[in-house]
């Protein structure tokens, strides 16, 4: 079976083709021009997707050595994401499937991330504990099989990636914040400043807004404002903030493993923030301690990519789940998606 997947939920236009579980192409065009605005400008994002989508579909077919008539399924991200951006990929996908008279599968972006570990050679084994850390979501999940996901915890305010992006802005490191914080943190001392880690009543939930405020207060107290932070103070700030995020994430993963160790066969960290080396290292150490398999996607599958959408669509299709052409785009996570 050959699936073409399309992803346009934010600032990456991506097209991928998977044939019988084999990845034939995964093209990702990142909209780097948002850097000068300090964040993604939705209208510009939609326009750039419109320009890129058709050439990327053609290039992906060329790279896979296929004609469009050889496709069996077309899939596209339906949400969550920027509504105008989503509509570009979703409508292109629907039109392509209609013109080829083949099934269309709409895919939830977060489900794409959750199963992205399966794009690796060494795959997660069900049931697995999954930490989703992206720009818009922070979720701790028990993934029982292809169709059953139990939500253990989520963020009650900011997502982990959002915190990275906002704190990077405060420190004056620019956008996108995650990679910038990591680069500065590499030269800083993670124990230089003790930032708070939220203690919530709910066992597996996360909160990052207090941490964000603590960084702001520290900057105000020590330097007056962001523009006055000396260059040589930035690495310690970045490293200490990153350390607090790592601790917040690992605390909950440890708690969940204490409870579910007997049944859990793997631990997987996914989403854009899973590219962070300190996070990969600390969650991997937890898994190693308990002799549980650890799976983190390689970098091209951590950030937004269509390979995870094509993979998820293939699984949905195999389970008899296809969409009709009235499938809608949606901007945020539907409440009833997880058990
Ligand atoms: O999954 P993703 O590409 O898009 C969403 O679905 O949101 O995640 C993007 C997020 C951004 O907040 C970005 O700053 C963060 O992932 N990110 C990182 C790193 N690389 C990307 N955060 C921390 N460390 C990184 N190395
Ligand atoms: Zn994403």
CSV table of C-alpha atoms and ligand atoms in Angstrom, one decimal:
chain,number,residue,atom,x,y,z
A,1,UNK,CA,0.0,0.0,0.0
A,2,UNK,CA,1.3,3.5,-0.9
A,3,UNK,CA,0.3,6.5,1.1
A,4,UNK,CA,1.1,10.1,0.3
A,5,UNK,CA,0.9,12.3,3.5
A,6,UNK,CA,0.6,16.1,3.7
A,7,UNK,CA,1.4,18.3,6.7
A,8,UNK,CA,0.7,22.1,6.8
A,9,UNK,CA,-0.4,22.8,10.3
A,10,UNK,CA,2.1,25.5,11.2
A,11,UNK,CA,5.3,26.7,9.5
A,12,UNK,CA,6.5,23.6,7.8
A,13,UNK,CA,5.2,22.4,4.4
A,14,UNK,CA,5.9,18.7,4.3
A,15,UNK,CA,5.0,15.9,1.9
A,16,UNK,CA,5.9,12.3,2.4
A,17,UNK,CA,5.4,8.9,0.7
A,18,UNK,CA,5.3,5.6,2.6
A,19,UNK,CA,5.1,2.3,0.6
A,20,UNK,CA,4.5,-0.9,2.6
A,21,UNK,CA,6.0,0.6,5.7
A,22,UNK,CA,9.0,1.9,3.8
A,23,UNK,CA,9.7,5.6,3.8
A,24,UNK,CA,10.3,6.6,0.2
A,25,UNK,CA,10.3,10.4,0.6
A,26,UNK,CA,10.0,13.0,3.4
A,27,UNK,CA,10.3,16.5,2.1
A,28,UNK,CA,10.2,19.4,4.6
A,29,UNK,CA,10.2,23.0,3.6
A,30,UNK,CA,10.6,25.3,6.6
A,31,UNK,CA,9.3,28.9,6.5
A,32,UNK,CA,12.4,30.5,7.9
A,33,UNK,CA,11.2,34.1,7.0
A,34,UNK,CA,9.1,34.1,10.2
A,35,UNK,CA,12.3,34.7,12.2
A,36,UNK,CA,12.3,38.4,11.4
A,37,UNK,CA,8.8,38.7,13.0
A,38,UNK,CA,9.8,36.8,16.2
A,39,UNK,CA,7.1,34.2,15.7
A,40,UNK,CA,4.8,32.6,13.1
A,41,UNK,CA,2.6,35.0,11.2
A,42,UNK,CA,-0.5,32.9,10.2
A,43,UNK,CA,-1.4,34.7,7.0
A,44,UNK,CA,2.1,34.5,5.7
A,45,UNK,CA,2.3,30.9,6.6
A,46,UNK,CA,-0.9,30.0,4.6
A,47,UNK,CA,0.5,31.9,1.6
A,48,UNK,CA,3.8,30.1,1.7
A,49,UNK,CA,2.0,26.7,2.0
A,50,UNK,CA,0.0,27.6,-1.1
A,51,UNK,CA,3.2,28.2,-3.0
A,52,UNK,CA,5.0,25.1,-1.9
A,53,UNK,CA,2.4,22.4,-1.7
A,54,UNK,CA,2.1,21.5,-5.4
A,55,UNK,CA,5.9,21.5,-6.2
A,56,UNK,CA,6.6,19.4,-3.1
A,57,UNK,CA,3.9,16.8,-4.0
A,58,UNK,CA,5.5,16.5,-7.5
A,59,UNK,CA,9.0,16.3,-6.1
A,60,UNK,CA,8.0,13.7,-3.6
A,61,UNK,CA,6.5,11.5,-6.3
A,62,UNK,CA,9.7,12.0,-8.4
A,63,UNK,CA,11.9,11.1,-5.4
A,64,UNK,CA,9.8,8.0,-4.7
A,65,UNK,CA,9.9,7.0,-8.5
A,66,UNK,CA,6.1,6.9,-8.6
A,67,UNK,CA,3.3,8.3,-10.8
A,68,UNK,CA,0.4,9.8,-8.9
A,69,UNK,CA,-1.9,7.0,-10.3
A,70,UNK,CA,0.2,4.5,-8.3
A,71,UNK,CA,-0.9,6.0,-4.9
A,72,UNK,CA,-3.5,4.1,-2.9
A,73,UNK,CA,-4.3,6.6,-0.2
A,74,UNK,CA,-3.9,10.4,0.3
A,75,UNK,CA,-3.7,11.8,3.8
A,76,UNK,CA,-3.4,15.3,5.3
A,77,UNK,CA,-3.3,16.9,8.8
A,78,UNK,CA,-6.7,18.2,9.7
A,79,UNK,CA,-5.7,19.8,13.0
A,80,UNK,CA,-4.8,21.1,15.5
A,81,UNK,CA,-3.0,24.0,14.0
A,82,UNK,CA,-3.3,27.3,12.3
A,83,UNK,CA,-6.7,27.2,10.5
A,84,UNK,CA,-5.6,28.9,7.2
A,85,UNK,CA,-2.4,26.8,7.1
A,86,UNK,CA,-4.3,23.5,7.7
A,87,UNK,CA,-6.9,24.4,5.0
A,88,UNK,CA,-4.2,24.5,2.3
A,89,UNK,CA,-2.9,21.0,2.9
A,90,UNK,CA,-6.3,19.5,3.8
A,91,UNK,CA,-8.0,20.8,0.7
A,92,UNK,CA,-5.1,19.9,-1.6
A,93,UNK,CA,-5.2,16.4,-0.2
A,94,UNK,CA,-8.9,16.0,-0.6
A,95,UNK,CA,-8.8,17.3,-4.2
A,96,UNK,CA,-5.9,14.9,-5.0
A,97,UNK,CA,-7.8,11.9,-3.6
A,98,UNK,CA,-11.0,12.9,-5.4
A,99,UNK,CA,-9.2,13.3,-8.7
A,100,UNK,CA,-7.5,10.0,-8.4
A,101,UNK,CA,-10.6,8.3,-7.0
A,102,UNK,CA,-8.8,6.9,-4.0
A,103,UNK,CA,-9.5,7.1,-0.2
A,104,UNK,CA,-8.7,10.2,1.8
A,105,UNK,CA,-7.6,9.9,5.5
A,106,UNK,CA,-7.6,13.0,7.7
A,107,UNK,CA,-5.0,12.8,10.5
A,108,UNK,CA,-4.8,14.4,13.9
A,109,UNK,CA,-1.4,16.2,14.1
A,110,UNK,CA,-0.8,15.1,17.7
A,111,UNK,CA,-1.6,11.4,16.8
A,112,UNK,CA,1.0,11.8,14.1
A,113,UNK,CA,3.6,12.8,16.7
A,114,UNK,CA,2.5,10.1,19.2
A,115,UNK,CA,3.2,7.3,16.7
A,116,UNK,CA,6.3,9.0,15.2
A,117,UNK,CA,8.6,6.5,17.0
A,118,UNK,CA,7.4,3.9,14.5
A,119,UNK,CA,9.3,5.7,11.8
A,120,UNK,CA,12.5,4.4,13.5
A,121,UNK,CA,14.2,1.1,12.8
A,122,UNK,CA,13.8,0.1,16.4
A,123,UNK,CA,10.1,0.8,17.2
A,124,UNK,CA,8.2,1.3,20.4
A,125,UNK,CA,6.4,-1.7,21.8
A,126,UNK,CA,2.8,-1.5,23.1
A,127,UNK,CA,1.8,-0.4,25.6
A,128,UNK,CA,4.2,2.5,25.8
A,129,UNK,CA,4.5,5.6,27.9
A,130,UNK,CA,4.6,8.6,25.5
A,131,UNK,CA,5.7,12.1,26.4
A,132,UNK,CA,4.5,14.6,23.8
A,133,UNK,CA,6.4,17.9,23.9
A,134,UNK,CA,5.6,20.3,21.1
A,135,UNK,CA,5.0,24.0,20.6
A,136,UNK,CA,1.3,23.7,21.4
A,137,UNK,CA,1.0,20.5,23.6
A,138,UNK,CA,2.6,18.8,26.5
A,139,UNK,CA,0.9,15.4,27.2
A,140,UNK,CA,1.8,12.3,29.1
A,141,UNK,CA,0.0,9.3,27.6
A,142,UNK,CA,-0.3,5.6,27.9
A,143,UNK,CA,-0.5,4.3,24.3
A,144,UNK,CA,-2.1,0.9,24.6
A,145,UNK,CA,-2.3,0.0,20.9
A,146,UNK,CA,-3.0,1.7,17.5
A,147,UNK,CA,-6.4,2.8,18.6
A,148,UNK,CA,-6.4,3.2,22.3
A,149,UNK,CA,-4.6,6.1,24.1
A,150,UNK,CA,-5.1,6.9,27.7
A,151,UNK,CA,-4.3,10.5,28.8
A,152,UNK,CA,-2.5,10.6,32.1
A,153,UNK,CA,-1.5,14.3,32.2
A,154,UNK,CA,-1.4,17.5,30.3
A,155,UNK,CA,-0.2,21.1,30.8
A,156,UNK,CA,-2.6,23.4,32.7
A,157,UNK,CA,-1.1,26.5,31.1
A,158,UNK,CA,1.8,26.8,28.6
A,159,UNK,CA,3.2,23.9,26.5
A,160,UNK,CA,6.9,23.1,27.0
A,161,UNK,CA,7.8,24.4,23.5
A,162,UNK,CA,5.9,27.6,24.2
A,163,UNK,CA,7.9,28.1,27.4
A,164,UNK,CA,11.2,27.6,25.5
A,165,UNK,CA,10.0,30.1,22.8
A,166,UNK,CA,8.8,32.7,25.3
A,167,UNK,CA,11.8,32.5,27.6
A,168,UNK,CA,14.2,32.7,24.6
A,169,UNK,CA,12.5,35.9,23.7
A,170,UNK,CA,12.9,37.2,27.3
A,171,UNK,CA,16.6,36.4,27.3
A,172,UNK,CA,16.9,38.0,23.8
A,173,UNK,CA,17.9,34.9,21.9
A,174,UNK,CA,15.3,35.2,19.2
A,175,UNK,CA,13.0,32.7,17.4
A,176,UNK,CA,12.6,29.7,17.3
A,177,UNK,CA,13.5,29.6,21.0
A,178,UNK,CA,14.1,25.9,21.6
A,179,UNK,CA,17.2,25.4,19.6
A,180,UNK,CA,18.6,28.8,20.7
A,181,UNK,CA,18.1,28.0,24.4
A,182,UNK,CA,19.8,24.6,23.9
A,183,UNK,CA,22.8,26.2,22.1
A,184,UNK,CA,23.3,28.7,24.9
A,185,UNK,CA,22.6,26.1,27.6
A,186,UNK,CA,25.5,24.0,26.3
A,187,UNK,CA,27.9,26.7,27.6
A,188,UNK,CA,26.1,27.5,30.8
A,189,UNK,CA,25.7,26.0,34.3
A,190,UNK,CA,22.3,24.3,34.9
A,191,UNK,CA,22.7,24.8,38.7
A,192,UNK,CA,23.5,28.6,38.5
A,193,UNK,CA,20.0,29.7,39.2
A,194,UNK,CA,17.3,27.7,41.1
A,195,UNK,CA,14.1,28.2,39.2
A,196,UNK,CA,10.9,26.7,40.6
A,197,UNK,CA,9.3,23.5,39.4
A,198,UNK,CA,5.5,23.4,39.7
A,199,UNK,CA,4.1,21.0,42.3
A,200,UNK,CA,0.5,20.3,41.2
A,201,UNK,CA,-2.2,18.4,43.0
A,202,UNK,CA,-3.0,16.4,39.9
A,203,UNK,CA,-0.3,13.7,39.6
A,204,UNK,CA,0.8,13.8,36.0
A,205,UNK,CA,-0.1,17.4,34.9
A,206,UNK,CA,2.5,20.0,34.0
A,207,UNK,CA,2.7,23.8,34.5
A,208,UNK,CA,5.3,26.1,32.9
A,209,UNK,CA,3.8,29.6,33.4
A,210,UNK,CA,5.2,30.0,37.0
A,211,UNK,CA,8.7,29.1,35.7
A,212,UNK,CA,8.3,31.6,32.9
A,213,UNK,CA,7.3,34.3,35.4
A,214,UNK,CA,10.3,33.3,37.6
A,215,UNK,CA,12.7,33.8,34.7
A,216,UNK,CA,11.1,37.3,34.1
A,217,UNK,CA,11.4,38.3,37.7
A,218,UNK,CA,15.0,37.1,37.9
A,219,UNK,CA,15.8,39.2,34.8
A,220,UNK,CA,14.1,42.3,36.2
A,221,UNK,CA,15.8,41.9,39.6
A,222,UNK,CA,19.3,41.3,38.3
A,223,UNK,CA,19.4,43.3,35.1
A,224,UNK,CA,16.4,45.7,35.0
A,225,UNK,CA,15.0,44.4,31.7
A,226,UNK,CA,15.8,42.0,28.8
A,227,UNK,CA,17.7,44.4,26.7
A,228,UNK,CA,20.3,44.9,29.5
A,229,UNK,CA,21.2,41.2,30.0
A,230,UNK,CA,25.0,41.0,29.4
A,231,UNK,CA,25.9,38.4,26.8
A,232,UNK,CA,28.0,36.4,29.3
A,233,UNK,CA,25.0,36.0,31.7
A,234,UNK,CA,22.8,34.4,29.0
A,235,UNK,CA,24.3,30.8,29.0
A,236,UNK,CA,23.6,30.3,32.7
A,237,UNK,CA,20.0,31.7,32.4
A,238,UNK,CA,19.4,29.3,29.4
A,239,UNK,CA,20.9,26.3,31.2
A,240,UNK,CA,19.1,26.9,34.4
A,241,UNK,CA,15.7,27.4,32.7
A,242,UNK,CA,16.3,24.2,30.6
A,243,UNK,CA,17.2,22.3,33.7
A,244,UNK,CA,13.9,23.3,35.3
A,245,UNK,CA,12.0,22.1,32.3
A,246,UNK,CA,13.9,18.8,32.2
A,247,UNK,CA,13.1,18.3,35.9
A,248,UNK,CA,9.4,19.1,35.5
A,249,UNK,CA,9.2,16.6,32.6
A,250,UNK,CA,11.3,13.8,34.2
A,251,UNK,CA,9.4,14.1,37.6
A,252,UNK,CA,6.2,13.1,35.9
A,253,UNK,CA,7.7,10.5,33.7
A,254,UNK,CA,9.2,8.9,36.9
A,255,UNK,CA,5.9,9.0,38.7
A,256,UNK,CA,4.1,7.4,35.8
A,257,UNK,CA,6.8,4.7,35.4
A,258,UNK,CA,6.5,3.9,39.2
A,259,UNK,CA,2.8,3.2,38.6
A,260,UNK,CA,2.8,1.6,35.2
A,261,UNK,CA,6.3,-0.1,35.1
A,262,UNK,CA,4.8,-3.6,35.0
A,263,UNK,CA,2.7,-3.0,31.9
A,264,UNK,CA,4.8,-0.5,30.0
A,265,UNK,CA,7.1,-2.0,27.4
A,266,UNK,CA,8.7,1.2,26.1
A,267,UNK,CA,9.1,4.9,26.7
A,268,UNK,CA,8.9,7.4,23.8
A,269,UNK,CA,9.5,11.1,23.7
A,270,UNK,CA,8.0,12.9,20.6
A,271,UNK,CA,7.3,16.4,19.2
A,272,UNK,CA,9.6,19.3,18.4
A,273,UNK,CA,11.0,19.6,21.9
A,274,UNK,CA,12.1,16.0,21.8
A,275,UNK,CA,15.0,17.3,19.7
A,276,UNK,CA,16.4,18.8,22.9
A,277,UNK,CA,19.5,16.8,23.9
A,278,UNK,CA,19.1,17.4,27.7
A,279,UNK,CA,15.5,16.1,27.6
A,280,UNK,CA,16.5,13.1,25.4
A,281,UNK,CA,19.3,12.2,27.8
A,282,UNK,CA,17.4,12.5,31.0
A,283,UNK,CA,14.3,10.5,29.8
A,284,UNK,CA,16.6,7.9,28.2
A,285,UNK,CA,18.4,7.5,31.6
A,286,UNK,CA,15.0,6.8,33.3
A,287,UNK,CA,14.3,4.1,30.8
A,288,UNK,CA,17.8,2.6,31.1
A,289,UNK,CA,17.5,2.5,34.9
A,290,UNK,CA,14.4,0.4,34.6
A,291,UNK,CA,15.6,-1.7,31.6
A,292,UNK,CA,12.7,-0.3,29.5
A,293,UNK,CA,13.2,0.3,25.8
A,294,UNK,CA,13.6,4.0,24.9
A,295,UNK,CA,12.5,5.3,21.5
A,296,UNK,CA,13.0,8.9,20.4
A,297,UNK,CA,12.5,9.8,16.7
A,298,UNK,CA,15.5,11.1,14.7
A,299,UNK,CA,15.5,14.9,14.3
A,300,UNK,CA,13.6,15.0,10.9
A,301,UNK,CA,10.7,13.2,12.6
A,302,UNK,CA,10.7,15.3,15.9
A,303,UNK,CA,9.6,18.6,14.4
A,304,UNK,CA,6.6,18.7,12.1
A,305,UNK,CA,6.8,16.3,9.2
A,306,UNK,CA,4.5,14.5,6.8
A,307,UNK,CA,6.1,11.1,7.3
A,308,UNK,CA,4.3,10.8,10.7
A,309,UNK,CA,1.1,11.8,9.0
A,310,UNK,CA,1.5,9.2,6.2
A,311,UNK,CA,2.4,6.5,8.8
A,312,UNK,CA,-0.6,7.3,11.0
A,313,UNK,CA,-2.9,7.4,8.0
A,314,UNK,CA,-1.7,3.9,6.9
A,315,UNK,CA,-2.5,2.5,10.4
A,316,UNK,CA,-6.0,4.2,10.4
A,317,UNK,CA,-6.7,2.9,6.9
A,318,UNK,CA,-5.6,-0.6,8.0
A,319,UNK,CA,-8.1,-0.4,10.8
A,320,UNK,CA,-10.9,0.6,8.4
A,321,UNK,CA,-10.8,4.3,9.3
A,322,UNK,CA,-11.1,6.6,6.3
A,323,UNK,CA,-12.5,10.1,6.1
A,324,UNK,CA,-15.0,11.5,3.6
A,325,UNK,CA,-14.4,14.7,1.7
A,326,UNK,CA,-16.4,16.7,4.3
A,327,UNK,CA,-13.6,16.3,6.9
A,328,UNK,CA,-13.1,19.7,8.6
A,329,UNK,CA,-10.0,21.5,9.6
A,330,UNK,CA,-9.8,22.2,13.4
A,331,UNK,CA,-7.5,24.6,15.3
A,332,UNK,CA,-7.3,22.8,18.7
A,333,UNK,CA,-7.2,19.4,20.1
A,334,UNK,CA,-10.7,17.8,20.2
A,335,UNK,CA,-11.7,16.9,23.7
A,336,UNK,CA,-12.8,13.3,23.1
A,337,UNK,CA,-9.8,12.1,21.1
A,338,UNK,CA,-8.2,10.1,24.0
A,339,UNK,CA,-9.8,7.5,26.3
B,1,LIG,O1,6.2,19.7,17.1
B,1,LIG,P1,6.7,21.0,16.7
B,1,LIG,O2,7.7,21.1,15.5
B,1,LIG,O3,5.5,21.9,16.3
B,1,LIG,C1,4.3,21.8,17.0
B,1,LIG,O4,3.5,20.9,16.7
B,1,LIG,O5,4.1,22.7,17.9
B,1,LIG,O6,7.3,21.8,17.9
B,1,LIG,C2,7.9,23.0,17.8
B,1,LIG,C3,8.5,23.4,19.2
B,1,LIG,C4,8.9,24.9,19.2
B,1,LIG,O7,8.4,25.5,20.4
B,1,LIG,C5,10.4,24.8,19.3
B,1,LIG,O8,11.0,25.9,20.0
B,1,LIG,C6,10.6,23.5,20.0
B,1,LIG,O9,9.7,22.6,19.4
B,1,LIG,N1,12.0,22.9,19.8
B,1,LIG,C7,12.9,22.7,20.8
B,1,LIG,C8,14.1,22.3,20.2
B,1,LIG,N2,13.9,22.2,18.8
B,1,LIG,C9,12.6,22.6,18.6
B,1,LIG,N3,12.8,22.9,22.1
B,1,LIG,C10,13.8,22.7,22.9
B,1,LIG,N4,15.0,22.2,22.4
B,1,LIG,C11,15.2,22.0,21.0
B,1,LIG,N5,16.4,21.6,20.6
B,2,LIG,ZN1,3.9,19.3,15.8
